[in-house]
Amino acid sequence: MRDLKRFRFRFLDEADKAKCGDGWFIWDEAAIVRTPARDLVRLEMEIGVPMTAVFDGCRRDTAGGNLAATWLGVRAADPALAGRFDDWTPLVMLVDWELAPADEPEVAAPLDPTPAPDSQALPTAE
């Protein structure tokens, strides 16, 4: 597996800073890759695209990729702050991205598997 780098990002738009603060959040593909598969499926269902599309879109600096990546990064830090993906509307093309410094603290729980309120539940086998 290739080296998956950790990035950090912060919001630059004043309305986004008012909602999320002016601090840094972490986007860590390696942590996401290590998330249990059923939790990833739940997140893919909420976002509406496969996680590989999120990775690719973020790497290509697309609006959709950055939208999902910033939501996942904020969600890892504070699920209540991120809320539902359908309600996530920051100006992602105005987000400041950089490699996370080596001494940047790890996010304790990269992805909380608890679905956001009103998110689609994962079907169960019967």
PDB file of N, CA and C in Angstrom, residues 28-119:
ATOM      1  N   ASP A  28      -7.458  12.147   7.005  1.00  0.00           N
ATOM      2  CA  ASP A  28      -6.484  11.064   7.110  1.00  0.00           C
ATOM      3  C   ASP A  28      -7.018   9.815   6.417  1.00  0.00           C
ATOM      4  N   GLU A  29      -6.600   9.620   5.171  1.00  0.00           N
ATOM      5  CA  GLU A  29      -7.076   8.465   4.412  1.00  0.00           C
ATOM      6  C   GLU A  29      -6.687   7.148   5.076  1.00  0.00           C
ATOM      7  N   ALA A  30      -5.501   7.070   5.648  1.00  0.00           N
ATOM      8  CA  ALA A  30      -5.055   5.830   6.284  1.00  0.00           C
ATOM      9  C   ALA A  30      -5.986   5.454   7.436  1.00  0.00           C
ATOM     10  N   ALA A  31      -6.428   6.427   8.205  1.00  0.00           N
ATOM     11  CA  ALA A  31      -7.359   6.147   9.302  1.00  0.00           C
ATOM     12  C   ALA A  31      -8.705   5.677   8.758  1.00  0.00           C
ATOM     13  N   ILE A  32      -9.140   6.266   7.661  1.00  0.00           N
ATOM     14  CA  ILE A  32     -10.411   5.869   7.070  1.00  0.00           C
ATOM     15  C   ILE A  32     -10.316   4.446   6.524  1.00  0.00           C
ATOM     16  N   VAL A  33      -9.200   4.116   5.887  1.00  0.00           N
ATOM     17  CA  VAL A  33      -9.002   2.763   5.346  1.00  0.00           C
ATOM     18  C   VAL A  33      -9.099   1.721   6.462  1.00  0.00           C
ATOM     19  N   ARG A  34      -8.709   2.081   7.657  1.00  0.00           N
ATOM     20  CA  ARG A  34      -8.719   1.142   8.785  1.00  0.00           C
ATOM     21  C   ARG A  34     -10.058   1.094   9.521  1.00  0.00           C
ATOM     22  N   THR A  35     -11.028   1.843   9.041  1.00  0.00           N
ATOM     23  CA  THR A  35     -12.362   1.830   9.637  1.00  0.00           C
ATOM     24  C   THR A  35     -13.073   0.530   9.252  1.00  0.00           C
ATOM     25  N   PRO A  36     -13.767  -0.110  10.173  1.00  0.00           N
ATOM     26  CA  PRO A  36     -14.485  -1.342   9.839  1.00  0.00           C
ATOM     27  C   PRO A  36     -15.405  -1.158   8.626  1.00  0.00           C
ATOM     28  N   ALA A  37     -15.475  -2.180   7.798  1.00  0.00           N
ATOM     29  CA  ALA A  37     -16.192  -2.111   6.526  1.00  0.00           C
ATOM     30  C   ALA A  37     -17.656  -1.701   6.681  1.00  0.00           C
ATOM     31  N   ARG A  38     -18.362  -2.249   7.657  1.00  0.00           N
ATOM     32  CA  ARG A  38     -19.783  -1.897   7.813  1.00  0.00           C
ATOM     33  C   ARG A  38     -19.943  -0.423   8.149  1.00  0.00           C
ATOM     34  N   ASP A  39     -18.998   0.139   8.894  1.00  0.00           N
ATOM     35  CA  ASP A  39     -19.054   1.567   9.195  1.00  0.00           C
ATOM     36  C   ASP A  39     -18.793   2.390   7.936  1.00  0.00           C
ATOM     37  N   LEU A  40     -17.870   1.918   7.102  1.00  0.00           N
ATOM     38  CA  LEU A  40     -17.611   2.614   5.836  1.00  0.00           C
ATOM     39  C   LEU A  40     -18.841   2.574   4.928  1.00  0.00           C
ATOM     40  N   VAL A  41     -19.522   1.438   4.911  1.00  0.00           N
ATOM     41  CA  VAL A  41     -20.740   1.322   4.094  1.00  0.00           C
ATOM     42  C   VAL A  41     -21.776   2.331   4.571  1.00  0.00           C
ATOM     43  N   ARG A  42     -21.944   2.465   5.874  1.00  0.00           N
ATOM     44  CA  ARG A  42     -22.897   3.455   6.412  1.00  0.00           C
ATOM     45  C   ARG A  42     -22.533   4.862   5.947  1.00  0.00           C
ATOM     46  N   LEU A  43     -21.244   5.172   6.017  1.00  0.00           N
ATOM     47  CA  LEU A  43     -20.809   6.503   5.597  1.00  0.00           C
ATOM     48  C   LEU A  43     -20.996   6.703   4.094  1.00  0.00           C
ATOM     49  N   GLU A  44     -20.687   5.682   3.309  1.00  0.00           N
ATOM     50  CA  GLU A  44     -20.905   5.777   1.859  1.00  0.00           C
ATOM     51  C   GLU A  44     -22.382   6.003   1.547  1.00  0.00           C
ATOM     52  N   MET A  45     -23.258   5.330   2.283  1.00  0.00           N
ATOM     53  CA  MET A  45     -24.694   5.505   2.067  1.00  0.00           C
ATOM     54  C   MET A  45     -25.112   6.935   2.394  1.00  0.00           C
ATOM     55  N   GLU A  46     -24.548   7.495   3.448  1.00  0.00           N
ATOM     56  CA  GLU A  46     -24.911   8.869   3.817  1.00  0.00           C
ATOM     57  C   GLU A  46     -24.376   9.872   2.804  1.00  0.00           C
ATOM     58  N   ILE A  47     -23.136   9.657   2.353  1.00  0.00           N
ATOM     59  CA  ILE A  47     -22.529  10.575   1.385  1.00  0.00           C
ATOM     60  C   ILE A  47     -23.123  10.369  -0.001  1.00  0.00           C
ATOM     61  N   GLY A  48     -23.411   9.123  -0.353  1.00  0.00           N
ATOM     62  CA  GLY A  48     -24.009   8.827  -1.640  1.00  0.00           C
ATOM     63  C   GLY A  48     -23.015   8.411  -2.713  1.00  0.00           C
ATOM     64  N   VAL A  49     -21.754   8.235  -2.354  1.00  0.00           N
ATOM     65  CA  VAL A  49     -20.725   7.764  -3.293  1.00  0.00           C
ATOM     66  C   VAL A  49     -19.769   6.839  -2.546  1.00  0.00           C
ATOM     67  N   PRO A  50     -19.067   5.968  -3.277  1.00  0.00           N
ATOM     68  CA  PRO A  50     -18.070   5.113  -2.626  1.00  0.00           C
ATOM     69  C   PRO A  50     -16.929   5.941  -2.023  1.00  0.00           C
ATOM     70  N   MET A  51     -16.327   5.413  -0.985  1.00  0.00           N
ATOM     71  CA  MET A  51     -15.234   6.121  -0.325  1.00  0.00           C
ATOM     72  C   MET A  51     -14.065   6.356  -1.288  1.00  0.00           C
ATOM     73  N   THR A  52     -13.855   5.436  -2.215  1.00  0.00           N
ATOM     74  CA  THR A  52     -12.777   5.640  -3.191  1.00  0.00           C
ATOM     75  C   THR A  52     -13.047   6.877  -4.044  1.00  0.00           C
ATOM     76  N   ALA A  53     -14.305   7.181  -4.316  1.00  0.00           N
ATOM     77  CA  ALA A  53     -14.640   8.400  -5.058  1.00  0.00           C
ATOM     78  C   ALA A  53     -14.350   9.642  -4.219  1.00  0.00           C
ATOM     79  N   VAL A  54     -14.552   9.542  -2.908  1.00  0.00           N
ATOM     80  CA  VAL A  54     -14.214  10.655  -2.019  1.00  0.00           C
ATOM     81  C   VAL A  54     -12.698  10.883  -2.052  1.00  0.00           C
ATOM     82  N   PHE A  55     -11.922   9.790  -1.910  1.00  0.00           N
ATOM     83  CA  PHE A  55     -10.461   9.909  -1.946  1.00  0.00           C
ATOM     84  C   PHE A  55     -10.010  10.549  -3.252  1.00  0.00           C
ATOM     85  N   ASP A  56     -10.507  10.007  -4.359  1.00  0.00           N
ATOM     86  CA  ASP A  56     -10.100  10.506  -5.671  1.00  0.00           C
ATOM     87  C   ASP A  56     -10.507  11.964  -5.858  1.00  0.00           C
ATOM     88  N   GLY A  57     -11.727  12.302  -5.486  1.00  0.00           N
ATOM     89  CA  GLY A  57     -12.201  13.675  -5.632  1.00  0.00           C
ATOM     90  C   GLY A  57     -11.418  14.658  -4.796  1.00  0.00           C
ATOM     91  N   CYS A  58     -11.057  14.266  -3.583  1.00  0.00           N
ATOM     92  CA  CYS A  58     -10.264  15.145  -2.727  1.00  0.00           C
ATOM     93  C   CYS A  58      -8.860  15.320  -3.318  1.00  0.00           C
ATOM     94  N   ARG A  59      -8.263  14.233  -3.793  1.00  0.00           N
ATOM     95  CA  ARG A  59      -6.930  14.318  -4.394  1.00  0.00           C
ATOM     96  C   ARG A  59      -6.934  15.209  -5.633  1.00  0.00           C
ATOM     97  N   ARG A  60      -8.046  15.211  -6.357  1.00  0.00           N
ATOM     98  CA  ARG A  60      -8.161  16.028  -7.576  1.00  0.00           C
ATOM     99  C   ARG A  60      -8.693  17.428  -7.285  1.00  0.00           C
ATOM    100  N   ASP A  61      -8.971  17.712  -6.035  1.00  0.00           N
ATOM    101  CA  ASP A  61      -9.452  19.022  -5.611  1.00  0.00           C
ATOM    102  C   ASP A  61     -10.792  19.370  -6.253  1.00  0.00           C
ATOM    103  N   THR A  62     -11.710  18.382  -6.289  1.00  0.00           N
ATOM    104  CA  THR A  62     -13.047  18.639  -6.817  1.00  0.00           C
ATOM    105  C   THR A  62     -13.962  19.114  -5.693  1.00  0.00           C
ATOM    106  N   ALA A  63     -15.001  19.825  -6.070  1.00  0.00           N
ATOM    107  CA  ALA A  63     -15.950  20.306  -5.064  1.00  0.00           C
ATOM    108  C   ALA A  63     -16.591  19.139  -4.306  1.00  0.00           C
ATOM    109  N   GLY A  64     -17.012  18.103  -5.034  1.00  0.00           N
ATOM    110  CA  GLY A  64     -17.645  16.957  -4.380  1.00  0.00           C
ATOM    111  C   GLY A  64     -16.692  16.212  -3.461  1.00  0.00           C
ATOM    112  N   GLY A  65     -15.463  15.996  -3.922  1.00  0.00           N
ATOM    113  CA  GLY A  65     -14.470  15.321  -3.094  1.00  0.00           C
ATOM    114  C   GLY A  65     -14.134  16.118  -1.850  1.00  0.00           C
ATOM    115  N   ASN A  66     -13.946  17.420  -2.011  1.00  0.00           N
ATOM    116  CA  ASN A  66     -13.632  18.276  -0.866  1.00  0.00           C
ATOM    117  C   ASN A  66     -14.810  18.405   0.086  1.00  0.00           C
ATOM    118  N   LEU A  67     -16.020  18.413  -0.468  1.00  0.00           N
ATOM    119  CA  LEU A  67     -17.204  18.486   0.383  1.00  0.00           C
ATOM    120  C   LEU A  67     -17.270  17.271   1.300  1.00  0.00           C
ATOM    121  N   ALA A  68     -17.113  16.081   0.724  1.00  0.00           N
ATOM    122  CA  ALA A  68     -17.168  14.856   1.529  1.00  0.00           C
ATOM    123  C   ALA A  68     -15.979  14.762   2.483  1.00  0.00           C
ATOM    124  N   ALA A  69     -14.782  15.113   2.019  1.00  0.00           N
ATOM    125  CA  ALA A  69     -13.591  15.013   2.865  1.00  0.00           C
ATOM    126  C   ALA A  69     -13.670  15.968   4.057  1.00  0.00           C
ATOM    127  N   THR A  70     -14.132  17.196   3.826  1.00  0.00           N
ATOM    128  CA  THR A  70     -14.232  18.124   4.951  1.00  0.00           C
ATOM    129  C   THR A  70     -15.302  17.669   5.928  1.00  0.00           C
ATOM    130  N   TRP A  71     -16.400  17.130   5.416  1.00  0.00           N
ATOM    131  CA  TRP A  71     -17.441  16.624   6.317  1.00  0.00           C
ATOM    132  C   TRP A  71     -16.887  15.480   7.169  1.00  0.00           C
ATOM    133  N   LEU A  72     -16.166  14.554   6.527  1.00  0.00           N
ATOM    134  CA  LEU A  72     -15.595  13.428   7.272  1.00  0.00           C
ATOM    135  C   LEU A  72     -14.569  13.904   8.298  1.00  0.00           C
ATOM    136  N   GLY A  73     -13.754  14.893   7.933  1.00  0.00           N
ATOM    137  CA  GLY A  73     -12.765  15.421   8.870  1.00  0.00           C
ATOM    138  C   GLY A  73     -13.402  16.104  10.058  1.00  0.00           C
ATOM    139  N   VAL A  74     -14.409  16.921   9.804  1.00  0.00           N
ATOM    140  CA  VAL A  74     -15.110  17.583  10.910  1.00  0.00           C
ATOM    141  C   VAL A  74     -15.877  16.550  11.721  1.00  0.00           C
ATOM    142  N   ARG A  75     -16.474  15.587  11.062  1.00  0.00           N
ATOM    143  CA  ARG A  75     -17.225  14.529  11.747  1.00  0.00           C
ATOM    144  C   ARG A  75     -16.321  13.715  12.672  1.00  0.00           C
ATOM    145  N   ALA A  76     -15.078  13.476  12.232  1.00  0.00           N
ATOM    146  CA  ALA A  76     -14.143  12.730  13.082  1.00  0.00           C
ATOM    147  C   ALA A  76     -13.836  13.506  14.358  1.00  0.00           C
ATOM    148  N   ALA A  77     -13.800  14.823  14.254  1.00  0.00           N
ATOM    149  CA  ALA A  77     -13.507  15.650  15.426  1.00  0.00           C
ATOM    150  C   ALA A  77     -14.746  15.891  16.279  1.00  0.00           C
ATOM    151  N   ASP A  78     -15.899  16.067  15.624  1.00  0.00           N
ATOM    152  CA  ASP A  78     -17.121  16.413  16.351  1.00  0.00           C
ATOM    153  C   ASP A  78     -18.344  16.079  15.488  1.00  0.00           C
ATOM    154  N   PRO A  79     -18.908  14.875  15.647  1.00  0.00           N
ATOM    155  CA  PRO A  79     -20.058  14.478  14.823  1.00  0.00           C
ATOM    156  C   PRO A  79     -21.229  15.450  14.901  1.00  0.00           C
ATOM    157  N   ALA A  80     -21.457  16.037  16.058  1.00  0.00           N
ATOM    158  CA  ALA A  80     -22.576  16.976  16.198  1.00  0.00           C
ATOM    159  C   ALA A  80     -22.327  18.240  15.375  1.00  0.00           C
ATOM    160  N   LEU A  81     -21.095  18.701  15.334  1.00  0.00           N
ATOM    161  CA  LEU A  81     -20.757  19.883  14.540  1.00  0.00           C
ATOM    162  C   LEU A  81     -20.936  19.610  13.053  1.00  0.00           C
ATOM    163  N   ALA A  82     -20.527  18.430  12.600  1.00  0.00           N
ATOM    164  CA  ALA A  82     -20.664  18.079  11.190  1.00  0.00           C
ATOM    165  C   ALA A  82     -22.125  17.900  10.811  1.00  0.00           C
ATOM    166  N   GLY A  83     -22.911  17.308  11.689  1.00  0.00           N
ATOM    167  CA  GLY A  83     -24.316  17.069  11.383  1.00  0.00           C
ATOM    168  C   GLY A  83     -24.483  16.077  10.243  1.00  0.00           C
ATOM    169  N   ARG A  84     -25.600  16.174   9.559  1.00  0.00           N
ATOM    170  CA  ARG A  84     -25.898  15.286   8.433  1.00  0.00           C
ATOM    171  C   ARG A  84     -25.160  15.767   7.197  1.00  0.00           C
ATOM    172  N   PHE A  85     -24.741  14.831   6.367  1.00  0.00           N
ATOM    173  CA  PHE A  85     -24.042  15.213   5.143  1.00  0.00           C
ATOM    174  C   PHE A  85     -24.948  16.052   4.239  1.00  0.00           C
ATOM    175  N   ASP A  86     -26.224  15.714   4.181  1.00  0.00           N
ATOM    176  CA  ASP A  86     -27.154  16.468   3.334  1.00  0.00           C
ATOM    177  C   ASP A  86     -27.238  17.945   3.721  1.00  0.00           C
ATOM    178  N   ASP A  87     -26.889  18.267   4.952  1.00  0.00           N
ATOM    179  CA  ASP A  87     -26.946  19.650   5.431  1.00  0.00           C
ATOM    180  C   ASP A  87     -25.582  20.342   5.398  1.00  0.00           C
ATOM    181  N   TRP A  88     -24.545  19.656   4.948  1.00  0.00           N
ATOM    182  CA  TRP A  88     -23.169  20.170   4.973  1.00  0.00           C
ATOM    183  C   TRP A  88     -22.943  21.059   3.750  1.00  0.00           C
ATOM    184  N   THR A  89     -22.760  22.356   3.954  1.00  0.00           N
ATOM    185  CA  THR A  89     -22.684  23.285   2.817  1.00  0.00           C
ATOM    186  C   THR A  89     -21.570  24.323   2.923  1.00  0.00           C
ATOM    187  N   PRO A  90     -20.371  23.966   3.393  1.00  0.00           N
ATOM    188  CA  PRO A  90     -19.322  24.996   3.435  1.00  0.00           C
ATOM    189  C   PRO A  90     -18.838  25.344   2.021  1.00  0.00           C
ATOM    190  N   LEU A  91     -18.182  26.480   1.896  1.00  0.00           N
ATOM    191  CA  LEU A  91     -17.574  26.875   0.622  1.00  0.00           C
ATOM    192  C   LEU A  91     -16.231  26.157   0.516  1.00  0.00           C
ATOM    193  N   VAL A  92     -16.278  24.923   0.037  1.00  0.00           N
ATOM    194  CA  VAL A  92     -15.107  24.045   0.077  1.00  0.00           C
ATOM    195  C   VAL A  92     -13.977  24.481  -0.847  1.00  0.00           C
ATOM    196  N   MET A  93     -14.271  25.291  -1.834  1.00  0.00           N
ATOM    197  CA  MET A  93     -13.187  25.742  -2.696  1.00  0.00           C
ATOM    198  C   MET A  93     -12.394  26.881  -2.031  1.00  0.00           C
ATOM    199  N   LEU A  94     -12.848  27.322  -0.861  1.00  0.00           N
ATOM    200  CA  LEU A  94     -12.128  28.334  -0.083  1.00  0.00           C
ATOM    201  C   LEU A  94     -11.491  27.732   1.164  1.00  0.00           C
ATOM    202  N   VAL A  95     -11.346  26.419   1.187  1.00  0.00           N
ATOM    203  CA  VAL A  95     -10.732  25.747   2.336  1.00  0.00           C
ATOM    204  C   VAL A  95      -9.220  25.713   2.141  1.00  0.00           C
ATOM    205  N   ASP A  96      -8.497  25.953   3.219  1.00  0.00           N
ATOM    206  CA  ASP A  96      -7.033  25.928   3.215  1.00  0.00           C
ATOM    207  C   ASP A  96      -6.570  24.516   3.574  1.00  0.00           C
ATOM    208  N   TRP A  97      -5.799  23.873   2.675  1.00  0.00           N
ATOM    209  CA  TRP A  97      -5.295  22.512   2.877  1.00  0.00           C
ATOM    210  C   TRP A  97      -3.786  22.539   2.960  1.00  0.00           C
ATOM    211  N   GLU A  98      -3.206  21.684   3.804  1.00  0.00           N
ATOM    212  CA  GLU A  98      -1.756  21.491   3.842  1.00  0.00           C
ATOM    213  C   GLU A  98      -1.454  20.132   4.470  1.00  0.00           C
ATOM    214  N   LEU A  99      -0.239  19.646   4.229  1.00  0.00           N
ATOM    215  CA  LEU A  99       0.174  18.407   4.889  1.00  0.00           C
ATOM    216  C   LEU A  99       0.147  18.630   6.401  1.00  0.00           C
ATOM    217  N   ALA A 100      -0.341  17.639   7.117  1.00  0.00           N
ATOM    218  CA  ALA A 100      -0.360  17.748   8.580  1.00  0.00           C
ATOM    219  C   ALA A 100       1.054  17.588   9.101  1.00  0.00           C
ATOM    220  N   PRO A 101       1.479  18.458  10.000  1.00  0.00           N
ATOM    221  CA  PRO A 101       2.809  18.295  10.590  1.00  0.00           C
ATOM    222  C   PRO A 101       2.922  16.957  11.314  1.00  0.00           C
ATOM    223  N   ALA A 102       4.120  16.420  11.378  1.00  0.00           N
ATOM    224  CA  ALA A 102       4.348  15.117  12.012  1.00  0.00           C
ATOM    225  C   ALA A 102       3.868  15.108  13.456  1.00  0.00           C
ATOM    226  N   ASP A 103       3.924  16.241  14.133  1.00  0.00           N
ATOM    227  CA  ASP A 103       3.526  16.290  15.544  1.00  0.00           C
ATOM    228  C   ASP A 103       2.037  16.621  15.728  1.00  0.00           C
ATOM    229  N   GLU A 104       1.285  16.693  14.623  1.00  0.00           N
ATOM    230  CA  GLU A 104      -0.161  16.941  14.718  1.00  0.00           C
ATOM    231  C   GLU A 104      -0.808  15.750  15.420  1.00  0.00           C
ATOM    232  N   PRO A 105      -1.588  15.981  16.464  1.00  0.00           N
ATOM    233  CA  PRO A 105      -2.193  14.856  17.190  1.00  0.00           C
ATOM    234  C   PRO A 105      -3.110  14.034  16.302  1.00  0.00           C
ATOM    235  N   GLU A 106      -3.111  12.738  16.550  1.00  0.00           N
ATOM    236  CA  GLU A 106      -4.022  11.827  15.851  1.00  0.00           C
ATOM    237  C   GLU A 106      -5.438  12.093  16.344  1.00  0.00           C
ATOM    238  N   VAL A 107      -6.401  11.838  15.491  1.00  0.00           N
ATOM    239  CA  VAL A 107      -7.797  11.888  15.909  1.00  0.00           C
ATOM    240  C   VAL A 107      -8.071  10.564  16.605  1.00  0.00           C
ATOM    241  N   ALA A 108      -8.554  10.619  17.833  1.00  0.00           N
ATOM    242  CA  ALA A 108      -8.727   9.404  18.636  1.00  0.00           C
ATOM    243  C   ALA A 108      -9.616   8.374  17.943  1.00  0.00           C
ATOM    244  N   ALA A 109     -10.754   8.794  17.449  1.00  0.00           N
ATOM    245  CA  ALA A 109     -11.667   7.885  16.759  1.00  0.00           C
ATOM    246  C   ALA A 109     -11.892   8.463  15.371  1.00  0.00           C
ATOM    247  N   PRO A 110     -11.142   7.982  14.366  1.00  0.00           N
ATOM    248  CA  PRO A 110     -11.212   8.606  13.048  1.00  0.00           C
ATOM    249  C   PRO A 110     -12.624   8.778  12.519  1.00  0.00           C
ATOM    250  N   LEU A 111     -13.449   7.765  12.679  1.00  0.00           N
ATOM    251  CA  LEU A 111     -14.826   7.877  12.218  1.00  0.00           C
ATOM    252  C   LEU A 111     -15.748   7.224  13.225  1.00  0.00           C
ATOM    253  N   ASP A 112     -16.620   8.017  13.788  1.00  0.00           N
ATOM    254  CA  ASP A 112     -17.619   7.495  14.698  1.00  0.00           C
ATOM    255  C   ASP A 112     -18.681   6.802  13.853  1.00  0.00           C
ATOM    256  N   PRO A 113     -18.897   5.489  14.046  1.00  0.00           N
ATOM    257  CA  PRO A 113     -19.850   4.778  13.206  1.00  0.00           C
ATOM    258  C   PRO A 113     -21.305   5.129  13.466  1.00  0.00           C
ATOM    259  N   THR A 114     -21.570   5.913  14.505  1.00  0.00           N
ATOM    260  CA  THR A 114     -22.950   6.266  14.812  1.00  0.00           C
ATOM    261  C   THR A 114     -23.507   7.141  13.708  1.00  0.00           C
ATOM    262  N   PRO A 115     -24.585   6.707  13.059  1.00  0.00           N
ATOM    263  CA  PRO A 115     -25.153   7.536  11.993  1.00  0.00           C
ATOM    264  C   PRO A 115     -25.635   8.871  12.531  1.00  0.00           C
ATOM    265  N   ALA A 116     -25.530   9.880  11.721  1.00  0.00           N
ATOM    266  CA  ALA A 116     -26.072  11.178  12.090  1.00  0.00           C
ATOM    267  C   ALA A 116     -27.596  11.057  12.178  1.00  0.00           C
ATOM    268  N   PRO A 117     -28.247  11.945  12.925  1.00  0.00           N
ATOM    269  CA  PRO A 117     -29.707  11.875  13.013  1.00  0.00           C
ATOM    270  C   PRO A 117     -30.335  11.913  11.617  1.00  0.00           C
ATOM    271  N   ASP A 118     -31.337  11.099  11.423  1.00  0.00           N
ATOM    272  CA  ASP A 118     -32.088  11.040  10.169  1.00  0.00           C
ATOM    273  C   ASP A 118     -31.295  10.488   8.988  1.00  0.00           C
ATOM    274  N   SER A 119     -30.097   9.918   9.218  1.00  0.00           N
ATOM    275  CA  SER A 119     -29.366   9.333   8.096  1.00  0.00           C
ATOM    276  C   SER A 119     -29.953   7.961   7.791  1.00  0.00           C
TER     277      SER A 119
END
